[in-house]
CSV table of N, CA and C in Angstrom, one decimal:
chain,number,residue,atom,x,y,z
T,280,MET,N,-66.8,-8.4,24.5
T,280,MET,CA,-65.5,-8.3,25.3
T,280,MET,C,-64.4,-8.1,24.3
T,281,GLY,N,-63.5,-7.1,24.6
T,281,GLY,CA,-62.3,-6.9,23.7
T,281,GLY,C,-61.2,-7.9,24.0
T,282,LYS,N,-60.2,-7.7,23.2
T,282,LYS,CA,-59.0,-8.6,23.3
T,282,LYS,C,-58.2,-8.2,24.5
T,283,SER,N,-57.6,-9.3,25.1
T,283,SER,CA,-56.7,-9.0,26.2
T,283,SER,C,-55.4,-8.4,25.7
T,284,VAL,N,-54.7,-7.8,26.6
T,284,VAL,CA,-53.4,-7.1,26.3
T,284,VAL,C,-52.5,-8.2,25.6
T,285,ILE,N,-52.4,-9.4,26.2
T,285,ILE,CA,-51.5,-10.4,25.6
T,285,ILE,C,-52.0,-10.7,24.2
T,286,ASP,N,-53.3,-10.8,23.9
T,286,ASP,CA,-53.8,-11.1,22.6
T,286,ASP,C,-53.4,-9.9,21.6
T,287,LEU,N,-53.5,-8.7,22.1
T,287,LEU,CA,-53.1,-7.6,21.2
T,287,LEU,C,-51.6,-7.6,20.9
T,288,LEU,N,-50.8,-7.9,21.9
T,288,LEU,CA,-49.3,-7.9,21.7
T,288,LEU,C,-49.0,-9.1,20.8
T,289,TYR,N,-49.7,-10.2,20.9
T,289,TYR,CA,-49.5,-11.3,20.0
T,289,TYR,C,-49.8,-11.0,18.6
T,290,LEU,N,-51.0,-10.4,18.4
T,290,LEU,CA,-51.4,-9.9,17.1
T,290,LEU,C,-50.5,-8.9,16.5
T,291,ALA,N,-50.0,-8.0,17.3
T,291,ALA,CA,-49.1,-7.0,16.8
T,291,ALA,C,-47.8,-7.7,16.3
T,292,LYS,N,-47.3,-8.7,17.1
T,292,LYS,CA,-46.1,-9.4,16.7
T,292,LYS,C,-46.3,-10.1,15.4
T,293,GLN,N,-47.5,-10.8,15.2
T,293,GLN,CA,-47.8,-11.5,14.0
T,293,GLN,C,-47.8,-10.5,12.8
T,294,ASN,N,-48.2,-9.3,13.0
T,294,ASN,CA,-48.4,-8.3,12.0
T,294,ASN,C,-47.1,-7.4,11.9
T,295,ARG,N,-46.0,-7.9,12.5
T,295,ARG,CA,-44.7,-7.2,12.4
T,295,ARG,C,-44.8,-5.7,13.0
T,296,ILE,N,-45.7,-5.5,14.0
T,296,ILE,CA,-45.7,-4.3,14.7
T,296,ILE,C,-44.9,-4.5,15.9
T,297,ASP,N,-43.8,-3.7,16.0
T,297,ASP,CA,-42.9,-3.8,17.2
T,297,ASP,C,-43.4,-2.8,18.3
T,298,ILE,N,-43.8,-3.4,19.4
T,298,ILE,CA,-44.3,-2.5,20.5
T,298,ILE,C,-43.3,-2.7,21.7
T,299,ARG,N,-42.7,-1.6,22.1
T,299,ARG,CA,-41.8,-1.7,23.2
T,299,ARG,C,-41.9,-0.5,24.2
T,300,LEU,N,-41.4,-0.7,25.4
T,300,LEU,CA,-41.4,0.3,26.4
T,300,LEU,C,-40.0,1.0,26.4
T,301,GLU,N,-40.0,2.3,26.2
T,301,GLU,CA,-38.7,3.0,26.3
T,301,GLU,C,-38.9,4.2,27.2
T,302,GLU,N,-38.2,4.2,28.3
T,302,GLU,CA,-38.2,5.3,29.3
T,302,GLU,C,-39.7,5.6,29.7
T,303,GLY,N,-40.4,4.5,29.9
T,303,GLY,CA,-41.8,4.7,30.4
T,303,GLY,C,-42.8,5.0,29.4
T,304,ARG,N,-42.4,5.1,28.1
T,304,ARG,CA,-43.3,5.5,27.0
T,304,ARG,C,-43.5,4.3,26.1
T,305,LEU,N,-44.6,4.2,25.5
T,305,LEU,CA,-44.9,3.2,24.5
T,305,LEU,C,-44.4,3.6,23.2
T,306,GLN,N,-43.5,2.8,22.6
T,306,GLN,CA,-43.0,3.0,21.2
T,306,GLN,C,-43.4,2.0,20.3
T,307,LEU,N,-43.9,2.4,19.1
T,307,LEU,CA,-44.3,1.5,18.1
T,307,LEU,C,-43.5,1.6,16.8
T,308,LYS,N,-43.1,0.5,16.2
T,308,LYS,CA,-42.5,0.5,14.9
T,308,LYS,C,-43.5,-0.2,14.0
T,309,VAL,N,-44.0,0.5,13.1
T,309,VAL,CA,-45.2,0.0,12.3
T,309,VAL,C,-44.8,-0.2,10.8
T,310,PRO,N,-45.0,-1.3,10.2
T,310,PRO,CA,-44.7,-1.5,8.8
T,310,PRO,C,-45.8,-0.7,8.0
T,311,LYS,N,-45.4,-0.5,6.7
T,311,LYS,CA,-46.3,0.4,5.9
T,311,LYS,C,-47.7,-0.2,5.7
T,312,ASN,N,-47.8,-1.5,5.6
T,312,ASN,CA,-49.1,-2.2,5.3
T,312,ASN,C,-49.7,-2.7,6.6
T,313,ALA,N,-49.6,-2.0,7.7
T,313,ALA,CA,-50.1,-2.4,8.9
T,313,ALA,C,-51.7,-2.3,8.9
T,314,ASP,N,-52.3,-3.3,9.6
T,314,ASP,CA,-53.7,-3.3,9.8
T,314,ASP,C,-54.2,-2.1,10.6
T,315,LYS,N,-55.0,-1.3,10.0
T,315,LYS,CA,-55.5,0.0,10.6
T,315,LYS,C,-56.4,-0.3,11.8
T,316,ASN,N,-57.2,-1.4,11.7
T,316,ASN,CA,-58.1,-1.7,12.8
T,316,ASN,C,-57.2,-2.2,14.1
T,317,LEU,N,-56.2,-2.9,13.8
T,317,LEU,CA,-55.3,-3.4,14.9
T,317,LEU,C,-54.6,-2.2,15.5
T,318,LEU,N,-54.1,-1.3,14.7
T,318,LEU,CA,-53.5,-0.1,15.3
T,318,LEU,C,-54.5,0.8,16.1
T,319,GLU,N,-55.7,0.8,15.7
T,319,GLU,CA,-56.7,1.5,16.5
T,319,GLU,C,-57.0,0.8,17.8
T,320,GLU,N,-57.0,-0.5,17.8
T,320,GLU,CA,-57.2,-1.3,19.1
T,320,GLU,C,-56.0,-1.1,20.0
T,321,ILE,N,-54.8,-1.0,19.4
T,321,ILE,CA,-53.6,-0.8,20.3
T,321,ILE,C,-53.7,0.6,20.9
T,322,LYS,N,-54.2,1.6,20.1
T,322,LYS,CA,-54.3,3.0,20.6
T,322,LYS,C,-55.3,3.0,21.7
T,323,GLU,N,-56.5,2.4,21.5
T,323,GLU,CA,-57.5,2.4,22.5
T,323,GLU,C,-57.1,1.7,23.8
T,324,ASN,N,-56.2,0.8,23.7
T,324,ASN,CA,-55.7,0.0,24.9
T,324,ASN,C,-54.3,0.4,25.4
T,325,LYS,N,-53.9,1.6,25.0
T,325,LYS,CA,-52.6,2.1,25.3
T,325,LYS,C,-52.2,2.0,26.8
T,326,GLU,N,-53.1,2.5,27.6
T,326,GLU,CA,-52.9,2.5,29.1
T,326,GLU,C,-52.7,1.1,29.6
T,327,ALA,N,-53.6,0.2,29.2
T,327,ALA,CA,-53.5,-1.2,29.6
T,327,ALA,C,-52.2,-1.9,29.2
T,328,ILE,N,-51.8,-1.6,27.9
T,328,ILE,CA,-50.5,-2.1,27.4
T,328,ILE,C,-49.4,-1.6,28.2
T,329,LEU,N,-49.4,-0.3,28.5
T,329,LEU,CA,-48.4,0.4,29.3
T,329,LEU,C,-48.3,-0.3,30.7
T,330,ASP,N,-49.4,-0.5,31.3
T,330,ASP,CA,-49.5,-1.1,32.7
T,330,ASP,C,-48.9,-2.5,32.6
T,331,PHE,N,-49.3,-3.3,31.6
T,331,PHE,CA,-48.8,-4.6,31.4
T,331,PHE,C,-47.3,-4.7,31.2
T,332,LEU,N,-46.8,-3.8,30.3
T,332,LEU,CA,-45.3,-3.8,30.1
T,332,LEU,C,-44.5,-3.3,31.3
T,333,ASN,N,-45.1,-2.3,32.0
T,333,ASN,CA,-44.4,-1.8,33.2
T,333,ASN,C,-44.3,-2.9,34.3
T,334,SER,N,-45.4,-3.6,34.4
T,334,SER,CA,-45.4,-4.7,35.5
T,334,SER,C,-44.6,-5.9,35.1
T,335,ASN,N,-44.3,-6.1,33.8
T,335,ASN,CA,-43.5,-7.2,33.4
T,335,ASN,C,-42.1,-6.8,32.9
T,336,ASN,N,-41.7,-5.6,33.2
T,336,ASN,CA,-40.4,-5.1,32.7
T,336,ASN,C,-39.3,-5.7,33.6
T,337,THR,N,-38.6,-6.7,33.1
T,337,THR,CA,-37.5,-7.3,33.9
T,337,THR,C,-36.3,-6.4,33.9
T,338,VAL,N,-36.1,-5.4,33.0
T,338,VAL,CA,-35.0,-4.6,33.0
T,338,VAL,C,-34.9,-3.7,34.2
T,339,SER,N,-36.1,-3.3,34.7
T,339,SER,CA,-36.1,-2.4,35.8
T,339,SER,C,-36.0,-3.1,37.2
T,340,LYS,N,-36.3,-4.4,37.2
T,340,LYS,CA,-36.2,-5.2,38.4
T,340,LYS,C,-34.8,-5.4,38.8
T,341,LYS,N,-34.5,-5.4,40.1
T,341,LYS,CA,-33.2,-5.6,40.6
T,341,LYS,C,-33.0,-7.1,41.0
T,342,TYR,N,-32.0,-7.6,40.5
T,342,TYR,CA,-31.6,-9.0,40.7
T,342,TYR,C,-30.2,-9.1,41.4
T,343,ASN,N,-30.0,-10.0,42.2
T,343,ASN,CA,-28.7,-10.2,42.8
T,343,ASN,C,-27.8,-10.8,41.7
T,344,LYS,N,-26.6,-10.3,41.6
T,344,LYS,CA,-25.7,-10.8,40.6
T,344,LYS,C,-25.2,-12.2,41.1
T,345,ILE,N,-25.1,-13.1,40.2
T,345,ILE,CA,-24.6,-14.4,40.5
T,345,ILE,C,-23.1,-14.3,40.7
T,346,THR,N,-22.6,-14.7,41.9
T,346,THR,CA,-21.2,-14.7,42.2
T,346,THR,C,-20.6,-16.0,42.1
T,347,LYS,N,-19.3,-16.0,41.8
T,347,LYS,CA,-18.6,-17.2,41.7
T,347,LYS,C,-18.4,-17.9,43.0
T,348,SER,N,-18.6,-19.2,43.1
T,348,SER,CA,-18.5,-19.9,44.3
T,348,SER,C,-17.1,-20.2,44.7
T,349,ASP,N,-16.7,-20.1,45.9
T,349,ASP,CA,-15.4,-20.4,46.4
T,349,ASP,C,-15.2,-21.9,46.5
T,350,ARG,N,-14.4,-22.5,45.7
T,350,ARG,CA,-14.2,-23.9,45.7
T,350,ARG,C,-12.9,-24.3,46.2
T,351,SER,N,-12.1,-23.4,46.8
T,351,SER,CA,-10.8,-23.7,47.3
T,351,SER,C,-10.8,-24.8,48.3
T,352,ALA,N,-11.8,-24.9,49.1
T,352,ALA,CA,-11.9,-25.9,50.2
T,352,ALA,C,-12.4,-27.2,49.7
T,353,LEU,N,-12.9,-27.3,48.5
T,353,LEU,CA,-13.4,-28.6,48.0
T,353,LEU,C,-12.3,-29.4,47.2
T,354,SER,N,-12.3,-30.7,47.5
T,354,SER,CA,-11.4,-31.5,46.7
T,354,SER,C,-12.0,-31.9,45.4
T,355,HIS,N,-13.3,-32.1,45.4
T,355,HIS,CA,-14.0,-32.4,44.2
T,355,HIS,C,-15.5,-32.0,44.3
T,356,LEU,N,-16.1,-31.9,43.2
T,356,LEU,CA,-17.6,-31.6,43.2
T,356,LEU,C,-18.3,-32.8,42.6
T,357,PRO,N,-19.5,-33.2,43.1
T,357,PRO,CA,-20.2,-34.3,42.5
T,357,PRO,C,-20.7,-33.9,41.1
T,358,LEU,N,-20.9,-35.0,40.3
T,358,LEU,CA,-21.4,-34.7,38.9
T,358,LEU,C,-22.9,-34.4,39.0
T,359,SER,N,-23.3,-33.7,38.0
T,359,SER,CA,-24.8,-33.5,37.8
T,359,SER,C,-25.3,-34.7,37.2
T,360,TYR,N,-26.6,-34.8,37.2
T,360,TYR,CA,-27.2,-36.0,36.5
T,360,TYR,C,-26.9,-36.1,35.0
T,361,SER,N,-26.8,-35.0,34.4
T,361,SER,CA,-26.4,-34.9,33.0
T,361,SER,C,-25.0,-35.4,32.8
T,362,GLN,N,-24.1,-34.9,33.7
T,362,GLN,CA,-22.7,-35.3,33.6
T,362,GLN,C,-22.6,-36.8,33.9
T,363,GLU,N,-23.3,-37.3,34.8
T,363,GLU,CA,-23.3,-38.8,35.1
T,363,GLU,C,-23.7,-39.6,33.9
T,364,ARG,N,-24.8,-39.1,33.2
T,364,ARG,CA,-25.3,-39.8,32.1
T,364,ARG,C,-24.2,-39.8,31.0
T,365,LEU,N,-23.6,-38.7,30.7
T,365,LEU,CA,-22.6,-38.7,29.7
T,365,LEU,C,-21.4,-39.6,30.0
T,366,TRP,N,-21.0,-39.6,31.3
T,366,TRP,CA,-19.9,-40.4,31.8
T,366,TRP,C,-20.3,-41.9,31.5
T,367,PHE,N,-21.5,-42.3,31.9
T,367,PHE,CA,-22.0,-43.6,31.7
T,367,PHE,C,-22.0,-44.1,30.3
T,368,ILE,N,-22.5,-43.2,29.4
T,368,ILE,CA,-22.5,-43.5,28.0
T,368,ILE,C,-21.0,-43.7,27.5
T,369,ASP,N,-20.2,-42.8,27.9
T,369,ASP,CA,-18.8,-42.9,27.5
T,369,ASP,C,-18.2,-44.2,28.0
T,370,GLN,N,-18.5,-44.7,29.2
T,370,GLN,CA,-18.0,-46.0,29.7
T,370,GLN,C,-18.5,-47.1,28.8
T,371,LEU,N,-19.8,-47.1,28.4
T,371,LEU,CA,-20.4,-48.2,27.6
T,371,LEU,C,-19.9,-48.2,26.2
T,372,GLU,N,-19.9,-47.1,25.5
T,372,GLU,CA,-19.6,-47.1,24.1
T,372,GLU,C,-18.7,-46.0,23.6
T,373,GLY,N,-18.1,-45.3,24.5
T,373,GLY,CA,-17.3,-44.2,24.0
T,373,GLY,C,-18.1,-42.9,23.7
T,374,SER,N,-17.5,-41.8,23.7
T,374,SER,CA,-18.2,-40.5,23.5
T,374,SER,C,-17.9,-39.9,22.2
T,375,VAL,N,-17.5,-40.7,21.2
T,375,VAL,CA,-17.2,-40.1,19.9
T,375,VAL,C,-18.4,-39.4,19.3
T,376,GLY,N,-19.6,-39.8,19.6
T,376,GLY,CA,-20.8,-39.1,19.0
T,376,GLY,C,-21.0,-37.7,19.6
T,377,TYR,N,-20.3,-37.4,20.7
T,377,TYR,CA,-20.4,-36.1,21.3
T,377,TYR,C,-19.3,-35.1,20.8
T,378,HIS,N,-18.4,-35.6,20.0
T,378,HIS,CA,-17.3,-34.8,19.5
T,378,HIS,C,-17.7,-34.3,18.1
T,379,ILE,N,-17.7,-33.0,18.0
T,379,ILE,CA,-18.1,-32.4,16.7
T,379,ILE,C,-16.8,-31.8,16.1
T,380,PRO,N,-16.2,-32.5,15.2
T,380,PRO,CA,-15.0,-31.9,14.6
T,380,PRO,C,-15.3,-30.8,13.6
T,381,GLY,N,-14.4,-29.9,13.5
T,381,GLY,CA,-14.6,-28.7,12.6
T,381,GLY,C,-13.3,-28.3,12.0
T,382,VAL,N,-13.3,-27.8,10.8
T,382,VAL,CA,-12.1,-27.4,10.2
T,382,VAL,C,-12.3,-26.0,9.7
T,383,LEU,N,-11.3,-25.2,9.9
T,383,LEU,CA,-11.3,-23.8,9.4
T,383,LEU,C,-10.1,-23.6,8.5
T,384,ARG,N,-10.3,-23.1,7.4
T,384,ARG,CA,-9.2,-22.8,6.5
T,384,ARG,C,-8.9,-21.3,6.7
T,385,LEU,N,-7.7,-21.0,7.2
T,385,LEU,CA,-7.3,-19.6,7.3
T,385,LEU,C,-6.3,-19.2,6.2
T,386,THR,N,-6.5,-18.1,5.7
T,386,THR,CA,-5.6,-17.6,4.6
T,386,THR,C,-4.9,-16.4,5.1
T,387,GLY,N,-3.7,-16.1,4.6
T,387,GLY,CA,-3.0,-15.0,5.0
T,387,GLY,C,-2.0,-15.4,6.1
T,388,LYS,N,-1.3,-14.4,6.6
T,388,LYS,CA,-0.3,-14.6,7.6
T,388,LYS,C,-1.0,-14.9,9.0
T,389,LEU,N,-0.5,-15.9,9.6
T,389,LEU,CA,-1.1,-16.3,10.9
T,389,LEU,C,-0.3,-15.7,12.0
T,390,ASP,N,-1.0,-15.0,12.9
T,390,ASP,CA,-0.4,-14.4,14.1
T,390,ASP,C,-0.6,-15.5,15.2
T,391,LYS,N,0.4,-16.3,15.4
T,391,LYS,CA,0.3,-17.4,16.3
T,391,LYS,C,0.1,-17.0,17.7
T,392,ALA,N,0.7,-15.9,18.1
T,392,ALA,CA,0.5,-15.3,19.5
T,392,ALA,C,-0.9,-14.9,19.7
T,393,ALA,N,-1.5,-14.2,18.7
T,393,ALA,CA,-2.9,-13.8,18.8
T,393,ALA,C,-3.9,-15.0,18.9
T,394,LEU,N,-3.6,-16.0,18.0
T,394,LEU,CA,-4.4,-17.2,18.0
T,394,LEU,C,-4.4,-17.9,19.4
T,395,GLY,N,-3.2,-18.0,19.9
T,395,GLY,CA,-3.0,-18.7,21.2
T,395,GLY,C,-3.7,-17.9,22.3
T,396,LYS,N,-3.6,-16.6,22.3
T,396,LYS,CA,-4.2,-15.7,23.3
T,396,LYS,C,-5.7,-15.9,23.2
T,397,SER,N,-6.3,-15.9,22.0
T,397,SER,CA,-7.7,-16.0,21.7
T,397,SER,C,-8.2,-17.4,22.3
T,398,LEU,N,-7.5,-18.4,22.0
T,398,LEU,CA,-8.0,-19.8,22.5
T,398,LEU,C,-7.9,-19.9,24.0
T,399,ARG,N,-6.8,-19.3,24.6
T,399,ARG,CA,-6.7,-19.3,26.0
T,399,ARG,C,-7.8,-18.5,26.7
T,400,GLU,N,-8.2,-17.4,26.1
T,400,GLU,CA,-9.3,-16.6,26.6
T,400,GLU,C,-10.6,-17.3,26.5
T,401,ILE,N,-10.9,-18.1,25.5
T,401,ILE,CA,-12.1,-18.9,25.3
T,401,ILE,C,-12.1,-19.9,26.5
T,402,VAL,N,-11.0,-20.6,26.7
T,402,VAL,CA,-10.9,-21.6,27.7
T,402,VAL,C,-11.1,-21.0,29.1
T,403,ASN,N,-10.5,-19.8,29.3
T,403,ASN,CA,-10.7,-19.1,30.6
T,403,ASN,C,-12.1,-18.7,30.9
T,404,ARG,N,-12.9,-18.3,29.8
T,404,ARG,CA,-14.2,-17.9,30.0
T,404,ARG,C,-15.2,-19.0,30.2
T,405,HIS,N,-14.9,-20.2,29.8
T,405,HIS,CA,-15.8,-21.3,29.8
T,405,HIS,C,-15.3,-22.5,30.7
T,406,GLU,N,-15.8,-22.5,31.9
T,406,GLU,CA,-15.3,-23.5,32.8
T,406,GLU,C,-15.4,-24.9,32.3
T,407,VAL,N,-16.5,-25.2,31.5
T,407,VAL,CA,-16.6,-26.6,31.0
T,407,VAL,C,-15.4,-27.0,30.2
T,408,LEU,N,-14.7,-26.1,29.6
T,408,LEU,CA,-13.5,-26.5,28.8
T,408,LEU,C,-12.3,-26.8,29.7
T,409,ARG,N,-12.4,-26.4,31.0
T,409,ARG,CA,-11.3,-26.7,31.9
T,409,ARG,C,-11.7,-27.9,32.8
T,410,THR,N,-12.9,-28.4,32.7
T,410,THR,CA,-13.4,-29.5,33.6
T,410,THR,C,-12.8,-30.8,33.3
T,411,VAL,N,-12.4,-31.5,34.4
T,411,VAL,CA,-11.8,-32.8,34.3
T,411,VAL,C,-12.6,-33.7,35.1
T,412,TYR,N,-12.9,-34.9,34.6
T,412,TYR,CA,-13.7,-35.9,35.3
T,412,TYR,C,-12.7,-37.0,35.7
T,413,LYS,N,-12.5,-37.2,37.0
T,413,LYS,CA,-11.6,-38.3,37.5
T,413,LYS,C,-12.4,-39.4,38.1
T,414,GLU,N,-12.1,-40.6,37.7
T,414,GLU,CA,-12.8,-41.8,38.2
T,414,GLU,C,-12.2,-42.1,39.6
T,415,GLU,N,-13.1,-42.3,40.6
T,415,GLU,CA,-12.7,-42.7,41.9
T,415,GLU,C,-13.3,-44.0,42.3
T,416,GLU,N,-12.5,-44.9,42.8
T,416,GLU,CA,-12.9,-46.2,43.3
T,416,GLU,C,-13.8,-47.0,42.3
T,417,GLY,N,-13.4,-46.9,41.0
T,417,GLY,CA,-14.1,-47.7,40.0
T,417,GLY,C,-15.3,-47.1,39.6
């Protein structure tokens, strides 16, 4: 019994043979010292590999885009279990262990407006940086 398609793809990856599906065709990028026997097995199983890659091609599948939830009617959202755990640890011993300080040394002329705009954009893109945890009823 021959190798399965998954075994062949795994062996190809281990041997730095890049196999990909491009516009319905099998494309290989082969290093100079590639195993000739493995290349022959890939060639013999080309149709099976094509079928496997086509059936598992997530690029061609249609997915619904994740839309932003309307939170205007909500006064607050419950914490996730991970957020509750972090809050509890912070109440017990503080959260200093979760702060990772970093220092950057910038040289040259600083464009304060551009730096401010960059930092605001980062905060706008990442909701977690705008999240506030308020304690209610102790």
